[in-house]
Amino acid sequence: MELQQDPTLLWFIGLYALLMIGIGVFMSKKVSGTEDFVLAGKSLGPFVLMGTLLATWTGSGSISGGETSMAFSYGIIPSFMLMVPTLFGIIMLYIVAPKIRAFGKYTVSGILEAKYGKSARNIASVIIILAYVGIVSYQMKGFGFILNLTTGMTVETGTMIGAALIIFLAMIGGLRSVSQTDALSGFLMVGGLLITVPTIFIIAGGWDEIVQNVPETHMSNTGGLSTIQLLGYLLPSLFLLLGDQNMYQRLASSKSDQSSKKAQIGWLIAMIVISPAISLIAFASRSLFPEIDPGMALMATTTVMPIAIGGILLAAAASFIITTGNSYLLSAATNLTYDIYRNYINPKASDEKQLRITKGFIVLLGVLAFVIITYFPSVLAVQMYAYTVYGAGITPAVLAVFFWKRVTAAGGISSMIAGVTSTLVWEVVLQKPFELNSVVIAVPVAILFLIIVTLSTQKHSSDLAKSA
């Protein structure tokens, strides 16, 4: 089937974008300081918190990369498998959430500093910015895909428009406004996907017809990937989620531990619905549109469905992309303000000054994200890179803070450096040998450094403590 643009769908996106802007402007008037801007005044109840956790995690990474690209490129079973790391990660966060709230820090680098010292904070800030700018960049491109589908404009031009919208919404009200638009987007997406799955299967001619039109490897357990190659796609999301500053900030912004627990249970249930639904829709799209970019698989189905259903799904997809983009952009800017500007440039900056600086950093990093996306061939490629930089560089060290009391500063810092270095060497210098994503190398290296260096420095650390 040939893909046809349908400009009518643009009305749904436009109306929803106006609604999001309206909410953002309204909520921005309630921002009274940096805690309001960064943590929504620690006021989020379970309903809004669940929505913002859901929308932040399920952005272009799922809609243009993740489950969508996996189902289109490798088949339904590998795509279904992507749900497992997410569910496991949510369960682990449920366990550690009270500890996150107890730390009372704005950033993950602040948590690392409390355990490993200032050097860890500085290294973590650089890692987080590297990873999060990459994540923001493919949200922008995901929005470009949507505008290409609806209007026929180039993906590059659509990406530029997406960049402007993401930057504006992140800058205007911070988490105070982002959390509200996230919640609305999350529940719209669940409803849109539940309607879309049976509709697109009818249009595609049913399961048997779809199976006949996809490559034979798409029905195998691994989609033609080796076991280690498949792990290269499964592990990045797990290690990002376990240490994701965005999630930590949202959990810290809840009203109470009880609100946090309820929200995470709701998030878990919602992901059991959303992740398989995205996989099924993208798999049907592989049958209908075999020649399109894998990142457009889910969104392409909106052009062949009844206008109301297609419009709702496309608006929901656009909203997820925008809310994920502005969430990660806000989080990265927070690092620049609290870990670099406040510590090294202007330690005496007033609360009002820090708020203005954070907004300025949002614009700066947003522009950088737009530049970065031009250097990656696909959404899935930049997604795997960004997830691994963070997952290998941050997650082993931050989890050790909560689960290994005897971990040393040398162990944590060496793990962070080893994780990022091995990722960059594998991806940039060696150009991904054997077509393996860097996570299968970088995460084990980071964990080994964490364990070996900690064990070799524990006695020295305890001797110093005794002499003190």
Short mmCIF file of C-alpha atoms in Angstrom, two decimals:
data_model
loop_
_atom_site.label_atom_id
_atom_site.label_comp_id
_atom_site.label_asym_id
_atom_site.label_seq_id
_atom_site.Cartn_x
_atom_site.Cartn_y
_atom_site.Cartn_z
CA MET A 1 0.00 0.00 0.00
CA GLU A 2 1.29 3.47 -0.85
CA LEU A 3 1.60 5.98 1.95
CA GLN A 4 -0.55 9.06 1.34
CA GLN A 5 -0.33 12.30 3.30
CA ASP A 6 -3.57 13.39 4.96
CA PRO A 7 -3.45 17.10 5.94
CA THR A 8 -6.80 16.71 7.73
CA LEU A 9 -4.97 14.94 10.54
CA LEU A 10 -3.04 18.13 11.20
CA TRP A 11 -6.15 19.63 12.83
CA PHE A 12 -5.99 17.06 15.63
CA ILE A 13 -2.32 17.79 16.27
CA GLY A 14 -2.86 21.55 16.09
CA LEU A 15 -5.76 21.54 18.51
CA TYR A 16 -3.91 19.36 20.98
CA ALA A 17 -0.77 21.49 20.70
CA LEU A 18 -2.84 24.60 21.47
CA LEU A 19 -4.33 22.83 24.49
CA MET A 20 -0.86 21.92 25.76
CA ILE A 21 0.38 25.48 25.26
CA GLY A 22 -2.69 26.81 27.08
CA ILE A 23 -2.10 24.50 30.06
CA GLY A 24 1.57 25.42 30.05
CA VAL A 25 0.86 29.15 30.11
CA PHE A 26 -1.79 28.74 32.84
CA MET A 27 0.42 26.60 35.09
CA SER A 28 3.44 28.83 34.54
CA LYS A 29 1.65 31.56 36.48
CA LYS A 30 1.73 29.29 39.54
CA VAL A 31 5.52 28.87 39.48
CA SER A 32 6.90 30.72 42.51
CA GLY A 33 10.50 29.52 42.53
CA THR A 34 13.00 26.86 41.46
CA GLU A 35 11.44 24.09 43.59
CA ASP A 36 8.12 24.75 41.86
CA PHE A 37 9.83 24.78 38.46
CA VAL A 38 11.96 21.65 38.98
CA LEU A 39 9.87 19.51 41.39
CA ALA A 40 6.35 21.01 41.00
CA GLY A 41 6.51 22.06 44.64
CA LYS A 42 6.54 18.36 45.66
CA SER A 43 2.77 18.44 45.20
CA LEU A 44 1.99 15.67 42.69
CA GLY A 45 -0.77 13.25 43.64
CA PRO A 46 -0.94 9.63 42.41
CA PHE A 47 -3.10 10.36 39.34
CA VAL A 48 -0.93 13.14 37.88
CA LEU A 49 2.29 11.41 38.95
CA MET A 50 1.26 8.20 37.18
CA GLY A 51 0.49 10.15 34.01
CA THR A 52 3.78 12.03 34.02
CA LEU A 53 5.81 8.86 34.67
CA LEU A 54 4.00 7.15 31.82
CA ALA A 55 4.28 10.01 29.33
CA THR A 56 7.92 10.76 30.16
CA TRP A 57 9.00 7.16 29.61
CA THR A 58 6.88 6.40 26.55
CA GLY A 59 7.86 9.07 24.07
CA SER A 60 9.53 8.90 20.69
CA GLY A 61 11.69 6.12 22.12
CA SER A 62 8.65 3.84 21.83
CA ILE A 63 6.66 5.60 19.11
CA SER A 64 9.51 6.07 16.63
CA GLY A 65 12.24 3.81 18.05
CA GLY A 66 11.86 1.04 20.63
CA GLU A 67 8.84 -1.20 20.12
CA THR A 68 7.90 0.48 16.83
CA SER A 69 11.24 0.10 15.06
CA MET A 70 11.82 -3.36 16.53
CA ALA A 71 8.45 -4.68 15.35
CA PHE A 72 8.95 -3.22 11.89
CA SER A 73 12.59 -4.27 11.47
CA TYR A 74 12.81 -7.57 13.37
CA GLY A 75 9.32 -8.85 14.17
CA ILE A 76 6.66 -9.10 16.82
CA ILE A 77 8.40 -11.29 19.42
CA PRO A 78 11.58 -9.15 19.77
CA SER A 79 9.31 -6.11 20.05
CA PHE A 80 7.23 -7.75 22.79
CA MET A 81 10.47 -8.51 24.65
CA LEU A 82 11.17 -4.79 25.01
CA MET A 83 8.37 -4.62 27.57
CA VAL A 84 10.21 -6.93 29.99
CA PRO A 85 13.09 -4.54 30.90
CA THR A 86 10.59 -1.72 31.46
CA LEU A 87 8.40 -3.77 33.80
CA PHE A 88 11.42 -5.00 35.74
CA GLY A 89 12.75 -1.46 35.98
CA ILE A 90 9.44 -0.12 37.33
CA ILE A 91 9.40 -2.82 40.02
CA MET A 92 12.96 -1.92 41.05
CA LEU A 93 12.07 1.79 41.21
CA TYR A 94 9.09 0.89 43.40
CA ILE A 95 11.53 -0.61 45.89
CA VAL A 96 14.00 2.27 45.82
CA ALA A 97 11.51 5.20 45.60
CA PRO A 98 11.39 5.92 49.38
CA LYS A 99 15.20 6.16 49.42
CA ILE A 100 15.11 8.57 46.48
CA ARG A 101 12.63 10.82 48.31
CA ALA A 102 14.70 10.64 51.49
CA PHE A 103 17.77 12.04 49.72
CA GLY A 104 15.86 15.23 48.89
CA LYS A 105 18.15 16.08 45.94
CA TYR A 106 17.16 17.86 42.73
CA THR A 107 19.52 15.76 40.57
CA VAL A 108 21.03 12.27 40.39
CA SER A 109 24.45 13.89 40.43
CA GLY A 110 23.52 15.33 43.83
CA ILE A 111 22.85 11.81 45.10
CA LEU A 112 26.18 10.63 43.70
CA GLU A 113 27.99 13.55 45.32
CA ALA A 114 26.59 12.60 48.73
CA LYS A 115 28.21 9.16 48.41
CA TYR A 116 31.26 9.67 46.19
CA GLY A 117 32.17 13.35 46.45
CA LYS A 118 32.28 16.39 44.16
CA SER A 119 34.20 14.66 41.37
CA ALA A 120 31.36 12.17 40.96
CA ARG A 121 28.85 14.99 40.73
CA ASN A 122 30.83 16.73 37.99
CA ILE A 123 31.31 13.56 35.94
CA ALA A 124 27.65 12.64 36.34
CA SER A 125 26.51 16.06 35.17
CA VAL A 126 28.47 15.71 31.94
CA ILE A 127 27.14 12.17 31.36
CA ILE A 128 23.52 13.19 32.00
CA ILE A 129 23.74 16.14 29.64
CA LEU A 130 25.34 13.97 26.91
CA ALA A 131 22.61 11.34 27.21
CA TYR A 132 19.60 13.60 27.71
CA VAL A 133 20.42 15.92 24.83
CA GLY A 134 20.52 12.81 22.64
CA ILE A 135 17.14 11.67 23.96
CA VAL A 136 15.63 15.12 23.33
CA SER A 137 17.01 15.11 19.79
CA TYR A 138 15.04 12.08 18.64
CA GLN A 139 11.85 13.41 20.16
CA MET A 140 12.26 16.33 17.80
CA LYS A 141 12.73 14.02 14.85
CA GLY A 142 9.70 11.96 15.89
CA PHE A 143 7.59 15.11 15.65
CA GLY A 144 9.16 15.73 12.24
CA PHE A 145 7.87 12.33 11.11
CA ILE A 146 4.36 13.31 12.18
CA LEU A 147 4.36 16.56 10.21
CA ASN A 148 5.82 14.76 7.20
CA LEU A 149 2.93 12.28 7.31
CA THR A 150 0.23 14.90 7.64
CA THR A 151 1.46 17.73 5.44
CA GLY A 152 4.16 16.28 3.24
CA MET A 153 6.72 18.79 4.54
CA THR A 154 10.24 17.43 4.88
CA VAL A 155 11.18 15.60 8.07
CA GLU A 156 13.92 18.19 8.61
CA THR A 157 11.45 21.10 8.59
CA GLY A 158 9.06 19.20 10.85
CA THR A 159 11.93 18.45 13.22
CA MET A 160 12.66 22.17 13.45
CA ILE A 161 9.03 22.89 14.37
CA GLY A 162 9.09 20.09 16.95
CA ALA A 163 12.26 21.55 18.45
CA ALA A 164 10.63 24.96 18.87
CA LEU A 165 7.53 23.49 20.54
CA ILE A 166 9.52 21.24 22.90
CA ILE A 167 11.82 24.09 23.96
CA PHE A 168 8.92 26.49 24.54
CA LEU A 169 6.87 24.11 26.68
CA ALA A 170 9.88 23.09 28.79
CA MET A 171 10.87 26.71 29.36
CA ILE A 172 7.51 28.23 30.22
CA GLY A 173 6.46 26.34 33.34
CA GLY A 174 8.93 23.57 34.16
CA LEU A 175 7.62 20.44 35.87
CA ARG A 176 4.66 22.39 37.26
CA SER A 177 3.18 22.59 33.73
CA VAL A 178 4.91 19.55 32.18
CA SER A 179 3.36 17.18 34.74
CA GLN A 180 -0.16 18.34 33.87
CA THR A 181 0.28 17.97 30.10
CA ASP A 182 2.02 14.63 30.70
CA ALA A 183 -0.96 13.27 32.61
CA LEU A 184 -3.41 14.32 29.90
CA SER A 185 -1.18 12.86 27.19
CA GLY A 186 -0.74 9.56 29.01
CA PHE A 187 -4.42 8.79 29.32
CA LEU A 188 -5.15 9.95 25.78
CA MET A 189 -2.49 7.57 24.48
CA VAL A 190 -3.87 4.56 26.35
CA GLY A 191 -7.33 5.19 24.89
CA GLY A 192 -6.00 5.84 21.39
CA LEU A 193 -3.95 2.64 21.31
CA LEU A 194 -6.79 0.45 22.60
CA ILE A 195 -9.02 1.69 19.78
CA THR A 196 -6.30 1.48 17.13
CA VAL A 197 -5.18 -2.14 17.58
CA PRO A 198 -8.40 -3.88 16.44
CA THR A 199 -9.04 -1.21 13.80
CA ILE A 200 -5.67 -1.53 12.07
CA PHE A 201 -5.83 -5.34 12.13
CA ILE A 202 -9.17 -5.21 10.32
CA ILE A 203 -7.76 -2.80 7.74
CA ALA A 204 -4.65 -4.96 7.25
CA GLY A 205 -6.78 -8.04 6.56
CA GLY A 206 -6.32 -9.88 9.84
CA TRP A 207 -3.43 -11.73 11.44
CA ASP A 208 -2.99 -14.35 8.71
CA GLU A 209 -2.76 -11.71 6.00
CA ILE A 210 -0.23 -9.70 7.99
CA VAL A 211 1.96 -12.74 8.59
CA GLN A 212 1.99 -13.55 4.87
CA ASN A 213 3.21 -10.05 4.03
CA VAL A 214 6.18 -9.83 6.41
CA PRO A 215 9.58 -11.55 6.06
CA GLU A 216 9.79 -15.07 7.49
CA THR A 217 12.38 -13.97 10.06
CA HIS A 218 9.80 -11.58 11.55
CA MET A 219 7.97 -14.56 13.01
CA SER A 220 11.01 -16.07 14.73
CA ASN A 221 11.92 -15.61 18.38
CA THR A 222 14.82 -13.26 17.67
CA GLY A 223 13.88 -11.75 14.30
CA GLY A 224 17.15 -12.89 12.75
CA LEU A 225 19.24 -11.32 15.52
CA SER A 226 21.72 -13.36 17.52
CA THR A 227 21.06 -13.65 21.26
CA ILE A 228 23.76 -11.13 22.11
CA GLN A 229 22.52 -8.70 19.45
CA LEU A 230 19.01 -8.95 20.92
CA LEU A 231 20.39 -8.24 24.39
CA GLY A 232 21.98 -5.16 22.87
CA TYR A 233 18.46 -3.82 22.27
CA LEU A 234 16.92 -5.00 25.55
CA LEU A 235 19.48 -3.84 28.11
CA PRO A 236 19.75 -0.09 27.30
CA SER A 237 16.19 0.73 28.37
CA LEU A 238 16.56 -1.25 31.61
CA PHE A 239 19.75 0.51 32.68
CA LEU A 240 18.44 3.92 31.70
CA LEU A 241 15.21 3.44 33.66
CA LEU A 242 16.95 2.16 36.80
CA GLY A 243 19.02 5.32 37.13
CA ASP A 244 16.95 7.84 35.16
CA GLN A 245 17.14 11.29 36.75
CA ASN A 246 13.80 12.18 35.16
CA MET A 247 12.09 9.37 37.05
CA TYR A 248 13.95 10.20 40.26
CA GLN A 249 12.83 13.83 40.04
CA ARG A 250 9.23 12.80 39.48
CA LEU A 251 9.26 10.37 42.39
CA ALA A 252 10.78 13.11 44.55
CA SER A 253 7.99 15.49 43.48
CA SER A 254 5.16 13.31 44.84
CA LYS A 255 3.12 14.38 47.85
CA SER A 256 4.09 11.29 49.84
CA ASP A 257 5.51 7.78 49.63
CA GLN A 258 1.95 6.47 49.43
CA SER A 259 1.18 8.65 46.40
CA SER A 260 4.40 7.47 44.79
CA LYS A 261 3.54 3.79 45.31
CA LYS A 262 0.04 4.15 43.86
CA ALA A 263 1.39 6.04 40.85
CA GLN A 264 4.02 3.39 40.10
CA ILE A 265 1.48 0.56 40.28
CA GLY A 266 -0.70 2.47 37.81
CA TRP A 267 2.33 3.07 35.59
CA LEU A 268 3.15 -0.64 35.59
CA ILE A 269 -0.41 -1.59 34.57
CA ALA A 270 -0.49 1.07 31.85
CA MET A 271 2.78 -0.20 30.35
CA ILE A 272 1.35 -3.73 30.15
CA VAL A 273 -1.31 -2.23 27.88
CA ILE A 274 0.74 0.32 25.93
CA SER A 275 3.91 -1.58 25.03
CA PRO A 276 2.25 -4.63 23.34
CA ALA A 277 -0.28 -2.34 21.62
CA ILE A 278 2.51 -0.29 20.01
CA SER A 279 4.23 -3.51 18.89
CA LEU A 280 1.07 -4.90 17.28
CA ILE A 281 0.28 -1.66 15.44
CA ALA A 282 3.83 -1.34 14.08
CA PHE A 283 3.82 -5.01 13.04
CA ALA A 284 0.63 -4.48 11.06
CA SER A 285 2.24 -1.40 9.52
CA ARG A 286 5.13 -3.57 8.28
CA SER A 287 2.58 -5.49 6.22
CA LEU A 288 0.87 -2.36 4.88
CA PHE A 289 3.88 -0.09 4.27
CA PRO A 290 7.00 -2.24 3.80
CA GLU A 291 9.11 0.56 2.27
CA ILE A 292 8.79 3.33 4.88
CA ASP A 293 11.32 4.38 7.52
CA PRO A 294 10.91 2.03 10.54
CA GLY A 295 10.49 5.04 12.79
CA MET A 296 7.29 6.01 10.94
CA ALA A 297 5.60 2.60 11.30
CA LEU A 298 3.09 3.45 14.02
CA MET A 299 2.27 6.92 12.77
CA ALA A 300 1.82 5.74 9.17
CA THR A 301 -1.20 3.66 10.19
CA THR A 302 -3.10 6.86 11.04
CA THR A 303 -3.38 7.66 7.33
CA VAL A 304 -5.48 4.56 6.55
CA MET A 305 -7.79 4.55 9.58
CA PRO A 306 -11.07 6.42 10.03
CA ILE A 307 -10.20 10.08 10.46
CA ALA A 308 -11.36 10.34 14.09
CA ILE A 309 -9.36 7.29 15.23
CA GLY A 310 -6.30 8.22 13.21
CA GLY A 311 -6.44 11.79 14.48
CA ILE A 312 -6.71 10.76 18.13
CA LEU A 313 -3.77 8.36 17.81
CA LEU A 314 -1.62 10.90 16.00
CA ALA A 315 -2.43 13.63 18.52
CA ALA A 316 -1.60 11.23 21.35
CA ALA A 317 1.68 10.23 19.69
CA ALA A 318 2.60 13.88 19.16
CA SER A 319 1.80 14.70 22.77
CA PHE A 320 3.94 11.82 24.07
CA ILE A 321 6.85 12.97 21.94
CA ILE A 322 6.56 16.58 23.08
CA THR A 323 6.15 15.78 26.77
CA THR A 324 9.08 13.36 26.79
CA GLY A 325 11.23 15.91 24.97
CA ASN A 326 10.50 18.79 27.30
CA SER A 327 10.88 16.55 30.37
CA TYR A 328 14.41 15.45 29.46
CA LEU A 329 15.31 18.96 28.33
CA LEU A 330 14.19 20.37 31.68
CA SER A 331 16.13 17.69 33.55
CA ALA A 332 19.38 18.34 31.65
CA ALA A 333 19.07 22.09 32.17
CA THR A 334 18.57 21.47 35.88
CA ASN A 335 21.97 19.76 35.97
CA LEU A 336 23.68 22.71 34.34
CA THR A 337 22.10 25.11 36.84
CA TYR A 338 22.59 23.21 40.09
CA ASP A 339 25.76 21.24 39.40
CA ILE A 340 27.77 23.69 37.33
CA TYR A 341 26.40 27.25 37.45
CA ARG A 342 25.53 27.33 41.16
CA ASN A 343 28.66 25.49 42.27
CA TYR A 344 31.31 27.09 40.09
CA ILE A 345 30.03 30.29 38.52
CA ASN A 346 27.65 32.00 40.94
CA PRO A 347 27.27 30.19 44.31
CA LYS A 348 25.31 33.13 45.74
CA ALA A 349 22.76 33.30 42.93
CA SER A 350 19.26 34.14 44.11
CA ASP A 351 16.36 31.78 43.55
CA GLU A 352 15.01 34.10 40.85
CA LYS A 353 18.39 34.19 39.12
CA GLN A 354 18.65 30.38 39.13
CA LEU A 355 15.19 30.15 37.58
CA ARG A 356 16.17 32.51 34.75
CA ILE A 357 19.44 30.65 34.17
CA THR A 358 17.61 27.30 34.01
CA LYS A 359 15.31 28.65 31.31
CA GLY A 360 18.31 29.91 29.37
CA PHE A 361 19.97 26.50 29.56
CA ILE A 362 16.76 24.90 28.26
CA VAL A 363 17.04 26.97 25.08
CA LEU A 364 20.77 26.28 24.70
CA LEU A 365 20.47 22.51 25.13
CA GLY A 366 17.39 22.39 22.91
CA VAL A 367 19.33 23.94 20.05
CA LEU A 368 22.18 21.48 20.65
CA ALA A 369 19.74 18.55 20.52
CA PHE A 370 18.42 19.76 17.17
CA VAL A 371 21.98 19.82 15.78
CA ILE A 372 22.85 16.35 17.12
CA ILE A 373 19.95 14.50 15.45
CA THR A 374 21.37 15.28 12.01
CA TYR A 375 24.33 12.98 12.72
CA PHE A 376 22.43 9.76 13.41
CA PRO A 377 20.91 7.56 10.68
CA SER A 378 17.80 6.54 12.63
CA VAL A 379 15.85 7.17 15.80
CA LEU A 380 16.69 3.67 17.07
CA ALA A 381 20.43 4.32 16.58
CA VAL A 382 20.53 7.51 18.65
CA GLN A 383 18.18 5.93 21.21
CA MET A 384 20.52 2.99 21.84
CA TYR A 385 23.53 5.34 22.06
CA ALA A 386 21.88 7.78 24.49
CA TYR A 387 20.44 5.04 26.68
CA THR A 388 23.81 3.29 26.93
CA VAL A 389 25.82 6.43 27.72
CA TYR A 390 23.50 6.96 30.68
CA GLY A 391 22.87 3.33 31.63
CA ALA A 392 26.56 2.40 31.72
CA GLY A 393 27.87 5.72 33.01
CA ILE A 394 25.34 6.42 35.77
CA THR A 395 23.15 3.46 36.74
CA PRO A 396 25.65 0.99 38.29
CA ALA A 397 27.11 3.76 40.44
CA VAL A 398 23.77 5.18 41.55
CA LEU A 399 22.25 1.78 42.36
CA ALA A 400 25.30 0.99 44.48
CA VAL A 401 24.45 4.08 46.57
CA PHE A 402 21.16 2.43 47.56
CA PHE A 403 22.11 -1.25 47.66
CA TRP A 404 25.82 -1.53 48.55
CA LYS A 405 26.80 0.39 51.66
CA ARG A 406 30.48 -0.56 51.37
CA VAL A 407 30.95 0.86 47.86
CA THR A 408 33.82 3.36 47.78
CA ALA A 409 34.19 6.70 46.04
CA ALA A 410 36.98 5.28 43.88
CA GLY A 411 34.74 2.39 42.83
CA GLY A 412 31.81 4.62 41.92
CA ILE A 413 33.87 7.18 39.99
CA SER A 414 35.88 4.56 38.09
CA SER A 415 32.64 2.79 37.13
CA MET A 416 31.21 6.02 35.69
CA ILE A 417 34.33 6.81 33.67
CA ALA A 418 34.72 3.23 32.42
CA GLY A 419 31.05 3.00 31.37
CA VAL A 420 31.08 6.18 29.29
CA THR A 421 34.53 5.61 27.83
CA SER A 422 33.74 2.09 26.66
CA THR A 423 30.45 3.29 25.13
CA LEU A 424 32.13 6.07 23.16
CA VAL A 425 35.01 3.86 22.02
CA TRP A 426 32.64 1.11 20.86
CA GLU A 427 30.19 3.45 19.12
CA VAL A 428 32.42 6.23 17.76
CA VAL A 429 35.95 4.84 17.41
CA LEU A 430 35.27 1.20 16.55
CA GLN A 431 31.92 1.88 14.77
CA LYS A 432 29.96 -0.94 16.49
CA PRO A 433 31.91 -4.13 15.63
CA PHE A 434 29.82 -7.22 14.84
CA GLU A 435 26.74 -4.92 14.71
CA LEU A 436 26.51 -5.11 18.50
CA ASN A 437 25.08 -2.21 20.46
CA SER A 438 27.61 -0.90 22.96
CA VAL A 439 25.50 -1.83 26.02
CA VAL A 440 26.68 -5.46 25.92
CA ILE A 441 30.25 -4.20 26.39
CA ALA A 442 29.86 -0.97 28.36
CA VAL A 443 27.55 -2.12 31.19
CA PRO A 444 29.61 -5.21 32.14
CA VAL A 445 32.78 -3.07 32.03
CA ALA A 446 31.17 -0.45 34.32
CA ILE A 447 29.98 -3.10 36.80
CA LEU A 448 33.37 -4.84 36.85
CA PHE A 449 35.16 -1.57 37.57
CA LEU A 450 32.65 -0.78 40.32
CA ILE A 451 33.21 -4.13 42.05
CA ILE A 452 36.96 -4.59 41.52
CA VAL A 453 37.99 -1.02 42.41
CA THR A 454 35.68 -0.97 45.44
CA LEU A 455 37.05 -4.25 46.79
CA SER A 456 40.62 -3.12 46.23
CA THR A 457 40.08 0.25 47.96
CA GLN A 458 37.80 -0.75 50.85
CA LYS A 459 40.67 -1.49 53.23
CA HIS A 460 42.39 1.78 52.35
CA SER A 461 39.15 3.71 52.91
CA SER A 462 38.53 2.06 56.28
CA ASP A 463 42.13 2.79 57.37
CA LEU A 464 41.68 6.45 56.51
CA ALA A 465 38.44 6.54 58.49
CA LYS A 466 40.16 5.03 61.56
CA SER A 467 43.10 7.42 61.39
CA ALA A 468 40.69 10.35 61.14
#
